[in-house]
Amino acid sequence: RNEGLLSKQKKSRRMKANDRERNRMHHLNSALDALRSVLPTFPDDAKLTKIETLRFAHNYIWALTQSLRLA
């Protein structure tokens, strides 16, 4: 009986952990979509991957910083 209770608790913890991870990924994907929406791209470009989005944002911010320094 005790093993059955432990099994249910483990399953419950695993389901909660899966829900937390699913929510984390939904929030991360939403944030990346918001970032993609403010980056300058051509409309016919394919959707950037997560790493491409981050690298492009980094380079774009760097370029904007450089142009401000030169202005």
mmCIF file of C-alpha atoms in Angstrom:
data_model
loop_
_atom_site.group_PDB
_atom_site.id
_atom_site.type_symbol
_atom_site.label_atom_id
_atom_site.label_comp_id
_atom_site.label_asym_id
_atom_site.label_seq_id
_atom_site.Cartn_x
_atom_site.Cartn_y
_atom_site.Cartn_z
ATOM 1 C CA ARG A 1 0.000 0.000 0.000
ATOM 2 C CA ASN A 2 2.826 2.380 0.853
ATOM 3 C CA GLU A 3 4.509 1.673 -2.505
ATOM 4 C CA GLY A 4 1.298 2.562 -4.330
ATOM 5 C CA LEU A 5 1.141 5.883 -2.499
ATOM 6 C CA LEU A 6 4.788 6.619 -3.329
ATOM 7 C CA SER A 7 4.137 5.750 -6.969
ATOM 8 C CA LYS A 8 1.181 8.148 -7.103
ATOM 9 C CA GLN A 9 3.255 10.895 -5.472
ATOM 10 C CA LYS A 10 6.088 10.379 -7.954
ATOM 11 C CA LYS A 11 3.642 10.475 -10.856
ATOM 12 C CA SER A 12 2.030 13.630 -9.465
ATOM 13 C CA ARG A 13 5.434 15.325 -9.032
ATOM 14 C CA ARG A 14 6.449 14.328 -12.561
ATOM 15 C CA MET A 15 3.203 15.709 -14.011
ATOM 16 C CA LYS A 16 3.690 18.998 -12.120
ATOM 17 C CA ALA A 17 7.301 19.218 -13.318
ATOM 18 C CA ASN A 18 6.159 18.565 -16.896
ATOM 19 C CA ASP A 19 3.531 21.309 -16.583
ATOM 20 C CA ARG A 20 6.130 23.751 -15.253
ATOM 21 C CA GLU A 21 8.495 22.918 -18.117
ATOM 22 C CA ARG A 22 5.717 23.228 -20.696
ATOM 23 C CA ASN A 23 4.758 26.652 -19.283
ATOM 24 C CA ARG A 24 8.404 27.723 -19.212
ATOM 25 C CA MET A 25 8.808 26.809 -22.867
ATOM 26 C CA HIS A 26 5.566 28.591 -23.819
ATOM 27 C CA HIS A 27 6.813 31.752 -22.094
ATOM 28 C CA LEU A 28 10.228 31.453 -23.727
ATOM 29 C CA ASN A 29 8.691 30.951 -27.175
ATOM 30 C CA SER A 30 6.348 33.919 -26.638
ATOM 31 C CA ALA A 31 9.296 36.103 -25.637
ATOM 32 C CA LEU A 32 11.258 35.011 -28.709
ATOM 33 C CA ASP A 33 8.263 35.735 -30.945
ATOM 34 C CA ALA A 34 8.021 39.220 -29.422
ATOM 35 C CA LEU A 35 11.744 39.728 -30.031
ATOM 36 C CA ARG A 36 11.420 38.551 -33.629
ATOM 37 C CA SER A 37 8.606 41.049 -34.182
ATOM 38 C CA VAL A 38 10.852 44.034 -33.393
ATOM 39 C CA LEU A 39 13.925 42.880 -35.306
ATOM 40 C CA PRO A 40 14.252 44.257 -38.826
ATOM 41 C CA THR A 41 13.730 41.435 -41.302
ATOM 42 C CA PHE A 42 12.272 41.109 -44.729
ATOM 43 C CA PRO A 43 8.679 39.845 -44.790
ATOM 44 C CA ASP A 44 9.556 36.901 -47.021
ATOM 45 C CA ASP A 45 12.319 35.697 -44.687
ATOM 46 C CA ALA A 46 11.811 32.363 -43.029
ATOM 47 C CA LYS A 47 11.223 32.415 -39.271
ATOM 48 C CA LEU A 48 14.529 32.635 -37.444
ATOM 49 C CA THR A 49 15.458 29.808 -35.105
ATOM 50 C CA LYS A 50 15.845 30.529 -31.410
ATOM 51 C CA ILE A 51 19.621 30.798 -31.581
ATOM 52 C CA GLU A 52 19.479 32.816 -34.807
ATOM 53 C CA THR A 53 17.038 35.221 -33.150
ATOM 54 C CA LEU A 54 19.322 35.717 -30.156
ATOM 55 C CA ARG A 55 22.435 36.152 -32.285
ATOM 56 C CA PHE A 56 20.672 38.574 -34.621
ATOM 57 C CA ALA A 57 19.332 40.593 -31.672
ATOM 58 C CA HIS A 58 22.804 40.728 -30.140
ATOM 59 C CA ASN A 59 24.373 41.907 -33.393
ATOM 60 C CA TYR A 60 21.556 44.407 -34.027
ATOM 61 C CA ILE A 61 21.940 45.927 -30.552
ATOM 62 C CA TRP A 62 25.705 46.092 -31.049
ATOM 63 C CA ALA A 63 25.256 47.844 -34.425
ATOM 64 C CA LEU A 64 22.807 50.343 -32.932
ATOM 65 C CA THR A 65 25.236 51.029 -30.074
ATOM 66 C CA GLN A 66 28.052 51.614 -32.542
ATOM 67 C CA SER A 67 25.966 54.015 -34.606
ATOM 68 C CA LEU A 68 25.077 55.981 -31.448
ATOM 69 C CA ARG A 69 28.727 56.186 -30.466
ATOM 70 C CA LEU A 70 29.648 57.528 -33.885
ATOM 71 C CA ALA A 71 26.804 60.063 -33.958
#
